[in-house]
């Protein structure tokens, strides 16, 4: 190989963006087509610098928009090589059309999404509004809570997406600024370990195999469209989670770091549980620990895989809880929170009939404090004691002005 | 560089390499299919093709069938150019890394788009590809209308044409804007080669396609594509209408090399009045009412002025 290996210390101090860029270098992407947007920009800048310094070989196509970035990734992926890019917020929104096109063509593209609010009003900080735009797009969505996880989940993403039984694109999410710009100790893999874990890219139906020409992106109407979409959905629902689990297991064997499709914390005997994503998972764990010293049996469920939605694992994790709160970090805009709906749908037919309430928090990067969570757990305990939901179904945490509560 | 294909006569040309099947759903008489065959038949090179959403795409890759016997991709309405640019980047990357399955092959990357896909919605993507200098060819199938969606105007629709979103009516003569000059715009990108072609002048077409494929960098080809459905003429008249288009100089055939050197490549022996071109198509029928006759005169003046301009640029070499 013509590029130079990079010597890494066992533990490096990286922020989430740089961790993702390092993972992209280590798996030796063939083509990156990208367009900058805060807070994900440093990922592709990092990649460009690795290229400039000779630590990676490939083509970096600096296109004129995010729509073109994913379009270029699609063309490159269909040509038969390893492809990745990164985006946030408005860039993600501009990509949405192409996200469906990538997954419908079964192209294993990796997209690092550094979550950020959607305008208007314009806001560069982290919330999950953008990622929900992608939830029906047929992509696998993994969620990292820290720079370490942003690094590790990239390897999982490539491994699963490029598996010939899967062949679906995959996003790795991390929280804007909170993860992307916060430097922490990151346990590293050597270049050989990392590349070895993901393996060589194995093309399938690639456009550069001139003896076997392929037609990508066909037209289907009512006679075939349903079959294509149903098959894609079937593969998401039945094939992906076992592959993710297998990749987690192998990753644990390699690194000792254990990941779960649903991350349960103190859920074995929890009466009250919070379910959330991103950096708030760690905050919630801290608070749950404290609540237990006050006699409240608190637990936390973190989603590690948001798509495909891990119904069984969530049911299992929540089966003993009496009162559950969903924490949605996106503007519900006229409905209960997205996560609330998904959890409600998942639990509806379970026997426990836990009391469920939805909370909206942290829009546009607003902090979620420990005190917010203390109050929330206290409310959940009150629900348990009363045997019913005593609070409104939907509440906004920490918003100024009159208290917003609905339903 | 690979060898340039030698083509002796039309019979041989029209029956050579069949990478675009006659089996497709394009209207009888659609010039899109003739142009595509001419482009593909001009070369023996391996091809990586893209099409934008539009008549060509919806009529040639309807699952489980395909009319394409070469690698082909369709993403969306606007990004055919970038699809091919991405594939070209991947080819480069795999070449550098020594991972090409067939390193001895020298593929060409070609994107096709309708005028709507190219002049309008996909303009930004094409501009980006050309600015970045991808080694690719972009071919516009210029039928001056959104045909696939039933005849809405595009920024290529000529003034006075009746389109469904700029219809002629009791108080309107139809489209009010002049056709966008994409040739000039694309030449201004510094493209090594920009050419306007027409399927009736097949030798000129072959020469230009072969030239375009032999240069490195982004090449722009604007192909006049008569649409029987939207221009409203009988399917068997495609070539006759196309002859009128080139011979009236409504579609002058020329090329621009490196953004500056302009060559006129076809000079009709007998220039046909524009009126004849307009009269042959239903989309201009209303212009022959007394109150709109002045528009036909203006049409002729515009075409004359453009021809004059092209000749002066050719002479001036700027
Ligand atoms: C983003 C988007 N907007 C609109 C459309 C609808 N649409 C599909 S094809 C088309 C017109 C195609 O016209 P043109 O590019 O001129 O090609 P033609 O069909 O005339 O060959 C339109 C408007 C679409 N597919 N995607
Ligand atoms: S509508 Fe026009 S462009 Fe479309 S297939 Fe028919 S003739 Fe061709």
XYZ file of C-alpha atoms and ligand atoms in Angstrom:
759
model
C 0.000 0.000 0.000
C 1.278 3.411 -0.917
C 0.039 5.299 2.119
C 1.830 5.541 5.448
C 0.551 3.915 8.586
C -0.032 6.227 11.517
C 1.370 5.390 14.919
C -1.289 6.034 17.530
C -0.922 5.909 21.271
C -3.183 3.445 23.053
C -5.193 6.382 24.297
C -5.427 9.604 22.285
C -7.241 12.775 23.268
C -9.704 13.327 20.437
C -13.021 15.020 20.021
C -15.859 13.162 18.352
C -15.223 14.688 14.951
C -11.570 13.764 14.912
C -12.356 10.311 16.221
C -14.709 9.764 13.275
C -12.131 11.117 10.838
C -9.522 8.755 12.258
C -11.856 5.813 11.820
C -12.467 6.855 8.216
C -8.721 6.993 7.650
C -8.139 3.622 9.217
C -10.676 1.840 7.034
C -9.121 3.530 3.985
C -12.116 5.065 2.259
C -11.818 5.134 -1.512
C -13.988 8.187 -2.188
C -15.244 10.961 0.059
C -17.569 13.523 -1.547
C -18.356 16.230 0.957
C -19.668 19.672 1.729
C -18.901 21.478 4.984
C -21.415 22.361 7.663
C -20.993 23.103 11.353
C -20.495 21.114 13.548
C -19.500 18.166 11.328
C -17.020 20.030 9.122
C -13.857 18.912 10.972
C -14.588 15.305 9.992
C -14.015 15.911 6.302
C -11.310 18.472 7.023
C -9.536 15.802 9.039
C -9.904 13.368 6.197
C -8.561 15.932 3.706
C -5.530 16.509 5.919
C -4.838 12.797 6.197
C -4.952 12.677 2.418
C -2.646 15.686 2.139
C -0.211 14.081 4.562
C -0.190 10.749 2.767
C -1.938 8.751 5.479
C -4.730 7.684 3.214
C -5.161 7.133 -0.505
C -8.272 7.906 -2.444
C -10.291 10.699 -3.957
C -11.687 13.615 -2.018
C -14.362 15.345 -4.082
C -15.192 18.717 -2.627
C -18.600 19.243 -4.182
C -20.872 22.259 -4.282
C -23.628 21.107 -1.900
C -24.697 18.310 0.414
C -27.140 17.051 -2.179
C -24.214 16.706 -4.550
C -22.098 15.172 -1.787
C -24.481 12.273 -1.395
C -25.036 12.137 -5.174
C -21.291 11.762 -5.663
C -21.144 9.158 -2.912
C -23.919 7.220 -4.646
C -22.146 7.256 -8.012
C -18.873 6.304 -6.363
C -20.421 3.539 -4.307
C -22.208 2.110 -7.343
C -18.832 2.078 -9.071
C -17.645 -0.325 -6.375
C -15.586 1.033 -3.510
C -15.655 2.204 0.075
C -17.452 5.528 0.471
C -18.223 7.847 3.370
C -19.069 11.446 4.145
C -20.364 13.626 6.965
C -23.002 16.264 7.512
C -25.324 18.034 9.952
C -28.624 19.857 10.100
C -29.450 21.859 6.949
C -26.956 19.758 5.034
C -28.711 16.628 6.184
C -32.034 18.141 5.177
C -30.688 18.951 1.729
C -29.491 15.356 1.429
C -32.796 13.747 2.285
C -33.858 13.044 -1.294
C -30.568 11.301 -1.957
C -30.692 9.311 1.292
C -33.680 7.421 -0.056
C -31.921 6.938 -3.368
C -28.816 5.510 -1.687
C -30.731 2.996 0.396
C -33.079 2.052 -2.446
C -30.052 1.178 -4.546
C -28.641 -0.817 -1.636
C -25.372 1.084 -1.505
C -23.247 0.712 1.655
C -22.362 4.364 2.155
C -21.408 5.595 5.627
C -22.626 9.005 6.760
C -21.346 10.574 9.961
C -24.135 12.811 11.190
C -23.236 15.337 13.825
C -26.687 16.201 15.067
C -27.793 19.821 15.001
C -31.037 21.753 15.110
C -32.937 22.710 11.976
C -33.694 26.316 11.043
C -35.642 28.524 11.406
C -34.489 30.043 13.689
C -30.954 29.270 12.600
C -29.005 27.449 15.266
C -25.690 25.641 15.016
C -26.004 23.603 18.192
C -26.943 20.063 18.861
C -30.374 18.547 18.878
C -31.838 15.551 17.126
C -34.219 17.251 14.699
C -32.040 16.372 11.725
C -31.677 12.690 12.488
C -35.420 12.183 12.614
C -35.636 13.402 9.029
C -33.697 10.298 8.141
C -35.688 7.789 10.124
C -37.822 6.535 7.227
C -35.062 6.747 4.640
C -33.977 3.124 4.833
C -30.614 3.810 6.453
C -29.273 2.022 9.465
C -28.833 4.594 12.252
C -26.328 4.074 15.053
C -26.005 6.489 17.936
C -22.782 7.416 19.719
C -22.777 9.159 23.096
C -19.083 10.028 23.276
C -15.984 10.447 21.085
C -14.938 6.908 21.932
C -18.245 5.610 20.672
C -18.150 7.806 17.570
C -14.846 6.148 16.770
C -15.907 2.595 17.545
C -19.322 2.752 15.888
C -17.761 3.789 12.591
C -16.058 0.408 12.392
C -19.319 -1.325 13.221
C -21.044 0.757 10.542
C -18.670 -0.193 7.748
C -18.671 -3.813 8.772
C -22.471 -4.124 8.786
C -23.293 -1.897 5.808
C -20.799 -3.576 3.496
C -21.914 -7.089 4.457
C -23.350 -8.570 1.261
C -26.391 -9.836 3.149
C -27.146 -6.281 4.240
C -25.940 -3.774 1.629
C -27.644 -0.833 3.240
C -26.182 2.568 4.036
C -25.508 3.467 7.645
C -25.367 6.679 9.645
C -23.353 7.181 12.797
C -24.842 9.949 14.930
C -23.159 12.025 17.585
C -24.320 15.164 19.373
C -23.234 18.457 17.872
C -20.536 20.190 19.956
C -21.269 18.120 23.068
C -19.602 15.120 21.459
C -18.176 16.504 18.252
C -16.112 19.240 19.908
C -15.397 17.792 23.333
C -12.007 16.158 23.552
C -11.765 13.048 25.646
C -9.509 10.062 25.996
C -10.167 7.641 23.166
C -8.836 4.092 23.217
C -7.453 3.445 19.772
C -7.070 0.537 17.426
C -3.888 0.194 15.434
C -4.286 0.772 11.720
C -3.948 -2.945 11.074
C -6.481 -3.881 13.745
C -8.971 -1.359 12.451
C -8.612 -2.275 8.814
C -8.618 -5.940 9.676
C -11.874 -5.609 11.622
C -13.674 -4.066 8.666
C -11.816 -5.989 5.982
C -11.302 -5.318 2.285
C -14.176 -3.805 0.391
C -15.900 -6.460 -1.675
C -17.723 -4.937 -4.633
C -21.063 -6.243 -5.802
C -22.890 -5.187 -8.979
C -20.253 -2.549 -9.532
C -20.366 -0.330 -12.578
C -16.653 -0.794 -13.263
C -17.057 -4.489 -14.009
C -17.376 -4.073 -17.744
C -18.004 -7.717 -18.449
C -21.118 -7.582 -16.289
C -22.867 -4.283 -16.935
C -25.494 -3.321 -14.378
C -28.478 -1.001 -14.365
C -28.806 0.945 -11.105
C -31.754 3.059 -10.043
C -34.506 1.640 -12.192
C -38.088 2.758 -12.508
C -40.728 0.605 -10.823
C -44.390 1.417 -10.663
C -47.221 -0.352 -8.876
C -46.174 -3.684 -10.319
C -42.791 -3.848 -8.570
C -42.255 -0.871 -6.285
C -43.983 -2.521 -3.343
C -41.828 -5.632 -3.643
C -38.636 -3.584 -3.654
C -39.610 -1.504 -0.669
C -40.985 -4.471 1.225
C -37.792 -6.423 0.622
C -35.661 -3.521 1.754
C -37.799 -3.201 4.873
C -37.664 -6.935 5.456
C -33.888 -6.915 5.303
C -33.749 -4.002 7.705
C -36.123 -5.678 10.124
C -34.687 -9.173 10.026
C -31.053 -9.053 8.978
C -29.494 -5.944 10.381
C -29.749 -6.361 14.156
C -28.194 -9.859 14.160
C -25.358 -8.488 12.041
C -24.940 -5.526 14.365
C -24.893 -7.857 17.356
C -22.296 -10.073 15.686
C -20.170 -7.020 14.912
C -20.501 -5.840 18.540
C -19.421 -9.280 19.742
C -16.383 -9.362 17.484
C -15.520 -5.821 18.460
C -15.662 -6.751 22.106
C -13.392 -9.709 21.452
C -10.938 -7.363 19.730
C -11.058 -4.389 22.106
C -12.827 -5.457 25.276
C -15.359 -2.684 24.684
C -18.894 -3.974 24.901
C -21.794 -2.430 23.017
C -25.444 -3.396 23.097
C -28.258 -2.693 20.664
C -30.138 -1.214 23.601
C -27.992 0.019 26.438
C -29.680 -0.757 29.741
C -28.398 0.847 32.911
C -29.682 -0.412 36.244
C -32.839 -1.659 34.596
C -33.023 -5.089 36.294
C -35.159 -3.835 39.146
C -35.985 -0.294 38.027
C -39.427 1.110 38.805
C -38.815 4.325 36.897
C -36.929 4.585 33.647
C -35.749 7.251 31.254
C -35.227 6.394 27.609
C -33.084 8.676 25.484
C -30.267 9.059 22.970
C -26.936 10.835 22.667
C -25.068 12.563 25.447
C -28.121 12.726 27.679
C -27.781 8.978 28.257
C -24.676 9.549 30.337
C -26.249 12.392 32.297
C -29.286 10.244 32.976
C -27.078 7.408 34.225
C -25.372 9.757 36.681
C -28.699 10.969 38.002
C -30.184 7.473 38.169
C -27.291 6.444 40.372
C -28.041 9.363 42.705
C -31.767 8.659 42.743
C -31.078 5.188 44.031
C -29.357 6.655 47.085
C -32.695 8.389 47.762
C -34.630 5.155 47.500
C -35.993 5.690 44.003
C -35.264 2.687 41.830
C -34.185 4.509 38.711
C -32.828 3.116 35.457
C -31.835 4.369 32.017
C -32.330 2.927 28.560
C -30.146 4.305 25.802
C -30.834 3.573 22.169
C -27.695 2.478 20.384
C -29.494 1.536 17.175
C -32.362 3.801 16.180
C -32.981 2.190 12.793
C -33.910 -0.562 12.490
C -35.886 0.134 15.642
C -35.003 -2.563 18.184
C -38.530 -3.456 19.346
C -37.715 -6.693 21.119
C -34.677 -5.360 22.938
C -36.626 -2.318 24.104
C -39.509 -4.402 25.355
C -37.076 -6.600 27.193
C -35.219 -3.657 28.706
C -38.414 -1.938 29.868
C -40.415 -4.941 30.937
C -40.175 -4.350 34.677
C -40.534 -0.565 34.694
C -43.687 0.955 36.117
C -43.262 4.495 34.844
C -41.229 5.495 31.802
C -40.241 8.853 30.374
C -39.139 9.354 26.791
C -36.703 12.207 26.222
C -37.069 13.768 22.813
C -34.402 16.190 21.679
C -36.311 17.451 18.662
C -39.215 19.762 18.163
C -42.316 17.619 17.986
C -44.037 20.230 15.783
C -47.580 19.157 16.310
C -47.379 15.695 17.802
C -46.072 13.833 20.797
C -42.281 13.436 20.454
C -40.925 11.109 17.804
C -39.321 8.853 20.373
C -42.472 8.941 22.505
C -44.491 7.632 19.586
C -42.032 4.882 18.837
C -41.815 3.714 22.425
C -45.574 3.924 22.888
C -46.034 1.800 19.775
C -43.490 -0.699 20.978
C -44.995 -1.079 24.450
C -48.680 -0.969 23.555
C -49.142 -4.692 23.370
C -46.957 -5.579 26.313
C -48.453 -6.784 29.536
C -46.722 -4.325 31.837
C -48.735 -1.326 30.579
C -46.157 0.985 32.109
C -47.130 4.611 32.581
C -45.577 6.570 29.759
C -44.900 10.281 29.569
C -42.985 12.299 27.027
C -40.502 15.100 27.649
C -38.996 17.465 25.130
C -35.616 18.879 26.089
C -32.409 20.485 24.880
C -33.581 22.037 21.619
C -30.906 24.024 19.846
C -28.212 22.867 22.257
C -29.942 23.876 25.513
C -28.342 22.030 28.437
C -30.056 19.169 30.147
C -29.010 19.564 33.780
C -28.878 16.940 36.474
C -31.571 18.840 38.370
C -33.904 18.524 35.354
C -33.518 14.796 35.558
C -33.900 14.682 39.316
C -37.243 16.475 38.905
C -38.213 14.150 36.101
C -37.457 10.985 38.056
C -39.398 12.440 40.982
C -42.406 12.937 38.723
C -42.103 9.401 37.443
C -42.042 8.095 41.008
C -45.158 10.142 41.768
C -46.847 8.460 38.806
C -45.870 5.061 40.164
C -47.216 5.942 43.585
C -50.481 7.241 42.154
C -50.822 4.320 39.754
C -51.527 6.730 36.900
C -49.890 9.491 34.907
C -50.377 12.544 37.123
C -48.566 14.931 34.798
C -49.383 16.032 31.252
C -48.422 13.569 28.554
C -45.980 16.014 27.022
C -43.817 18.511 28.889
C -40.993 20.818 27.871
C -37.937 20.760 30.116
C -36.231 24.027 30.964
C -37.927 26.263 28.436
C -38.305 29.919 29.530
C -41.665 31.582 29.889
C -44.893 29.900 30.887
C -44.554 26.170 31.454
C -45.366 24.314 28.262
C -47.301 21.126 28.832
C -49.836 19.452 26.606
C -52.306 16.626 26.297
C -5.744 6.861 -24.859
C -7.766 4.220 -26.590
C -8.141 3.923 -30.328
C -10.729 6.053 -32.048
C -13.424 3.965 -33.684
C -13.445 4.120 -37.482
C -16.864 4.517 -39.005
C -17.291 4.153 -42.744
C -20.930 4.715 -43.517
C -24.321 5.246 -41.979
C -25.393 1.643 -42.399
C -22.408 0.373 -40.485
C -22.786 3.135 -37.919
C -26.442 2.502 -37.257
C -25.952 -1.235 -36.842
C -22.748 -1.204 -34.788
C -22.377 -1.926 -31.066
C -25.822 -2.294 -29.640
C -25.431 -0.984 -26.134
C -28.733 0.798 -26.285
C -31.528 -1.530 -27.304
C -34.299 -0.668 -29.694
C -36.511 -2.257 -27.061
C -37.569 0.764 -25.025
C -40.691 2.735 -24.303
C -39.766 6.033 -25.932
C -42.409 7.371 -28.333
C -42.114 6.267 -31.922
C -40.103 8.971 -33.618
C -38.431 10.210 -30.429
C -35.059 11.707 -31.245
C -33.699 10.877 -27.776
C -33.122 7.269 -28.822
C -31.418 8.253 -32.068
C -29.054 10.602 -30.262
C -28.215 8.085 -27.557
C -27.411 5.440 -30.143
C -25.241 7.862 -32.037
C -23.314 8.824 -28.927
C -22.787 5.215 -27.851
C -22.005 3.970 -31.332
C -19.343 6.614 -31.818
C -17.048 4.691 -29.483
C -15.885 1.193 -28.687
C -14.729 2.230 -25.244
C -16.284 0.828 -22.116
C -18.898 3.166 -20.799
C -20.277 4.199 -17.448
C -23.544 5.992 -18.081
C -26.009 8.009 -16.085
C -29.399 9.421 -16.939
C -31.415 12.032 -15.140
C -35.087 11.550 -14.453
C -36.939 12.242 -17.678
C -38.183 10.510 -20.790
C -34.938 8.681 -21.460
C -34.759 7.302 -17.951
C -38.366 6.246 -17.453
C -38.507 4.618 -20.878
C -35.334 2.547 -20.751
C -34.971 1.035 -17.280
C -38.371 -0.182 -16.229
C -37.797 -3.073 -13.862
C -37.312 -5.933 -14.556
C -36.110 -4.781 -17.969
C -33.285 -2.581 -19.097
C -32.422 -1.197 -22.505
C -28.817 -0.651 -21.470
C -26.021 -3.063 -22.161
C -23.467 -0.888 -20.407
C -23.216 0.149 -16.771
C -25.908 2.722 -16.131
C -27.207 4.616 -13.145
C -30.122 6.895 -12.459
C -30.282 8.755 -9.160
C -32.648 11.676 -9.546
C -33.750 14.540 -11.738
C -30.862 16.825 -10.933
C -27.800 14.728 -10.179
C -26.989 12.564 -13.221
C -23.848 14.642 -13.694
C -22.661 14.072 -10.145
C -23.472 10.353 -10.311
C -21.023 10.011 -13.157
C -18.540 12.305 -11.432
C -18.672 10.052 -8.360
C -18.084 6.967 -10.482
C -15.216 8.702 -12.243
C -13.682 9.577 -8.862
C -14.013 5.954 -7.777
C -12.325 4.793 -10.974
C -9.432 7.145 -10.254
C -9.201 6.012 -6.638
C -9.206 2.325 -7.506
C -6.660 2.924 -10.245
C -4.311 4.639 -7.784
C -4.784 1.786 -5.365
C -4.307 -0.891 -8.015
C -7.730 -2.352 -7.340
C -9.379 -2.044 -10.760
C -10.791 -5.378 -11.889
C -9.910 -4.581 -15.478
C -6.996 -2.157 -15.323
C -6.443 -2.391 -19.067
C -9.871 -0.951 -19.858
C -10.298 2.747 -20.420
C -13.897 3.657 -19.595
C -15.636 6.867 -20.581
C -18.094 8.492 -18.237
C -21.193 9.946 -19.856
C -24.305 11.514 -18.341
C -27.500 12.191 -20.265
C -30.089 14.702 -19.126
C -33.088 16.424 -20.611
C -33.043 20.189 -21.003
C -35.089 20.495 -17.809
C -32.646 18.331 -15.886
C -29.738 20.316 -17.286
C -30.719 23.918 -17.948
C -32.835 24.155 -14.782
C -32.870 21.892 -11.763
C -29.554 20.134 -12.405
C -27.663 23.223 -13.456
C -25.825 23.617 -10.158
C -24.637 20.009 -10.184
C -23.347 20.270 -13.766
C -21.627 23.539 -12.966
C -19.976 21.907 -9.948
C -18.778 18.945 -12.000
C -17.343 21.201 -14.689
C -15.646 23.505 -12.205
C -14.005 20.503 -10.566
C -12.869 19.201 -13.923
C -14.167 15.640 -13.830
C -13.218 13.594 -16.874
C -16.746 13.147 -18.164
C -19.145 14.014 -20.937
C -22.498 15.608 -20.274
C -25.061 15.258 -23.067
C -28.273 17.289 -23.066
C -31.190 15.792 -24.940
C -32.585 19.204 -25.711
C -36.239 18.909 -26.620
C -36.943 22.334 -25.162
C -39.635 21.121 -22.793
C -40.307 18.898 -19.786
C -41.650 16.121 -21.954
C -41.772 13.344 -19.401
C -44.130 15.244 -17.152
C -46.374 16.334 -19.964
C -44.937 19.412 -21.607
C -44.175 22.113 -19.058
C -41.831 24.926 -20.063
C -38.143 24.794 -19.243
C -35.559 27.533 -19.530
C -34.740 25.992 -22.902
C -38.289 26.434 -24.193
C -38.129 29.002 -26.982
C -40.141 32.170 -27.017
C -43.597 31.797 -28.510
C -43.795 28.066 -27.922
C -46.980 26.856 -26.272
C -46.132 24.734 -23.239
C -48.548 23.572 -20.536
C -47.186 26.018 -17.966
C -46.809 28.779 -20.533
C -49.733 28.019 -22.783
C -50.819 30.116 -25.702
C -54.322 31.413 -25.028
C -56.725 34.174 -25.812
C -54.346 36.810 -24.554
C -50.978 35.034 -24.573
C -48.647 33.791 -27.278
C -47.136 31.257 -24.889
C -43.568 31.204 -23.595
C -42.259 34.720 -22.970
C -38.555 34.103 -22.329
C -35.715 33.505 -24.708
C -34.005 30.141 -24.586
C -31.090 30.067 -22.159
C -27.704 30.003 -23.885
C -26.214 26.951 -22.203
C -23.447 26.630 -24.790
C -22.009 29.980 -23.778
C -22.459 29.280 -20.090
C -20.747 25.916 -20.258
C -17.924 27.258 -22.409
C -17.423 29.922 -19.751
C -16.688 27.135 -17.271
C -13.431 26.655 -19.157
C -14.545 23.323 -20.519
C -12.075 21.878 -23.006
C -14.921 21.095 -25.376
C -18.466 22.301 -25.826
C -20.492 21.410 -28.894
C -23.977 21.626 -30.270
C -24.974 18.557 -32.280
C -27.936 17.263 -34.191
C -28.803 13.651 -34.963
C -29.442 14.296 -38.658
C -25.837 15.413 -39.124
C -24.444 12.122 -37.906
C -20.915 12.507 -39.221
C -20.609 15.834 -37.447
C -22.036 14.152 -34.364
C -19.527 11.294 -34.497
C -16.629 13.685 -34.936
C -17.716 15.787 -31.997
C -18.429 12.864 -29.691
C -15.091 11.302 -30.556
C -13.312 14.588 -30.025
C -15.128 15.042 -26.731
C -14.147 11.600 -25.557
C -10.539 12.077 -26.532
C -9.968 15.221 -24.471
C -9.455 15.168 -20.738
C -11.922 17.038 -18.589
C -15.603 17.855 -18.625
C -17.197 18.000 -22.065
C -20.603 19.472 -22.774
C -22.750 18.361 -25.701
C -26.089 19.970 -26.473
C -28.085 17.713 -28.753
C -31.191 18.939 -30.531
C -33.873 16.376 -29.837
C -37.139 16.681 -31.727
C -40.067 15.500 -29.589
C -42.998 14.312 -31.633
C -45.364 14.519 -28.672
C -44.632 18.021 -27.435
C -43.492 19.680 -30.650
C -46.525 18.126 -32.246
C -45.486 16.567 -35.520
C -45.971 13.101 -37.029
C -43.541 10.458 -35.720
C -42.159 9.729 -39.170
C -41.122 13.367 -39.572
C -38.457 13.464 -36.852
C -35.574 13.739 -39.267
C -37.411 16.136 -41.556
C -38.089 18.455 -38.611
C -34.503 18.100 -37.484
C -33.323 19.016 -40.968
C -35.448 22.145 -40.749
C -33.928 22.928 -37.349
C -30.351 22.824 -38.582
C -31.030 24.264 -42.021
C -32.988 27.220 -40.698
C -30.068 27.842 -38.297
C -32.452 27.748 -35.361
C -29.998 25.107 -34.120
C -26.646 26.089 -35.542
C -24.012 23.388 -35.286
C -20.790 24.610 -33.764
C -18.167 23.838 -31.174
C -16.157 25.851 -28.675
C -12.704 24.589 -27.801
C -11.150 25.597 -24.472
C -13.775 28.232 -23.956
C -12.531 30.424 -26.792
C -11.970 28.881 -30.220
C -15.365 28.732 -31.891
C -15.877 26.685 -35.062
C -19.053 26.496 -37.077
C -19.241 22.916 -38.250
C -22.202 22.991 -40.590
C -23.194 25.663 -43.099
C -26.449 24.862 -44.855
C -26.217 25.336 -48.617
C -29.735 26.698 -48.715
C -30.789 28.352 -45.514
C -34.461 27.672 -44.852
C -36.622 30.508 -43.473
C -37.389 30.108 -39.788
C -41.053 30.329 -40.646
C -40.872 26.884 -42.251
C -39.402 25.387 -39.128
C -42.108 26.943 -36.984
C -44.918 26.036 -39.371
C -44.011 22.362 -39.206
C -44.798 22.094 -35.488
C -48.030 22.328 -33.568
C -46.399 24.081 -30.628
C -45.990 27.232 -32.769
C -49.318 27.033 -34.586
C -50.813 30.073 -32.910
C -47.935 32.262 -34.073
C -49.438 32.191 -37.534
C -52.467 34.192 -36.412
C -52.310 37.722 -37.745
C -51.725 39.358 -34.379
C -48.634 37.225 -33.689
C -46.994 37.266 -37.118
C -44.606 39.924 -35.829
C -43.169 37.262 -33.544
C -42.161 35.151 -36.525
C -40.341 38.151 -37.910
C -38.610 38.644 -34.580
C -37.708 34.956 -34.550
C -35.973 35.322 -37.907
C -34.124 38.423 -36.714
C -32.923 36.641 -33.606
C -31.686 33.628 -35.542
C -29.927 35.874 -38.066
C -28.295 37.874 -35.312
C -27.069 34.725 -33.550
C -25.676 33.330 -36.784
C -23.956 36.604 -37.456
C -22.513 36.579 -33.956
C -21.258 33.004 -34.293
C -19.563 33.809 -37.590
C -17.904 36.858 -36.160
C -16.680 34.907 -33.167
C -15.356 32.203 -35.413
C -13.417 34.762 -37.402
C -12.212 36.715 -34.418
C -10.902 33.627 -32.625
C -11.852 34.988 -29.222
C -36.756 16.906 -7.675
C -37.729 16.595 -8.746
N -38.580 17.544 -9.185
C -39.453 17.244 -10.155
C -39.499 16.014 -10.711
C -40.530 15.717 -11.761
N -39.958 15.523 -13.086
C -39.491 14.338 -13.523
S -38.924 14.348 -15.079
C -39.351 15.982 -15.241
C -39.156 16.696 -16.534
C -38.084 16.156 -17.403
O -37.836 17.052 -18.423
P -36.460 17.106 -19.158
O -35.347 17.104 -18.207
O -36.506 18.236 -20.133
O -36.405 15.700 -19.915
P -37.386 15.090 -21.013
O -38.387 14.280 -20.275
O -37.983 16.227 -21.765
O -36.508 14.260 -21.848
C -39.891 16.486 -14.066
C -40.368 17.864 -13.902
C -38.605 15.048 -10.218
N -38.557 13.796 -10.685
N -37.727 15.362 -9.257
S -42.523 12.695 -25.108
Fe -41.019 13.441 -26.571
S -39.028 13.197 -25.595
Fe -40.520 11.962 -24.465
S -40.362 9.941 -25.374
Fe -41.986 11.000 -26.444
S -41.018 11.972 -28.188
Fe -39.410 11.374 -26.775
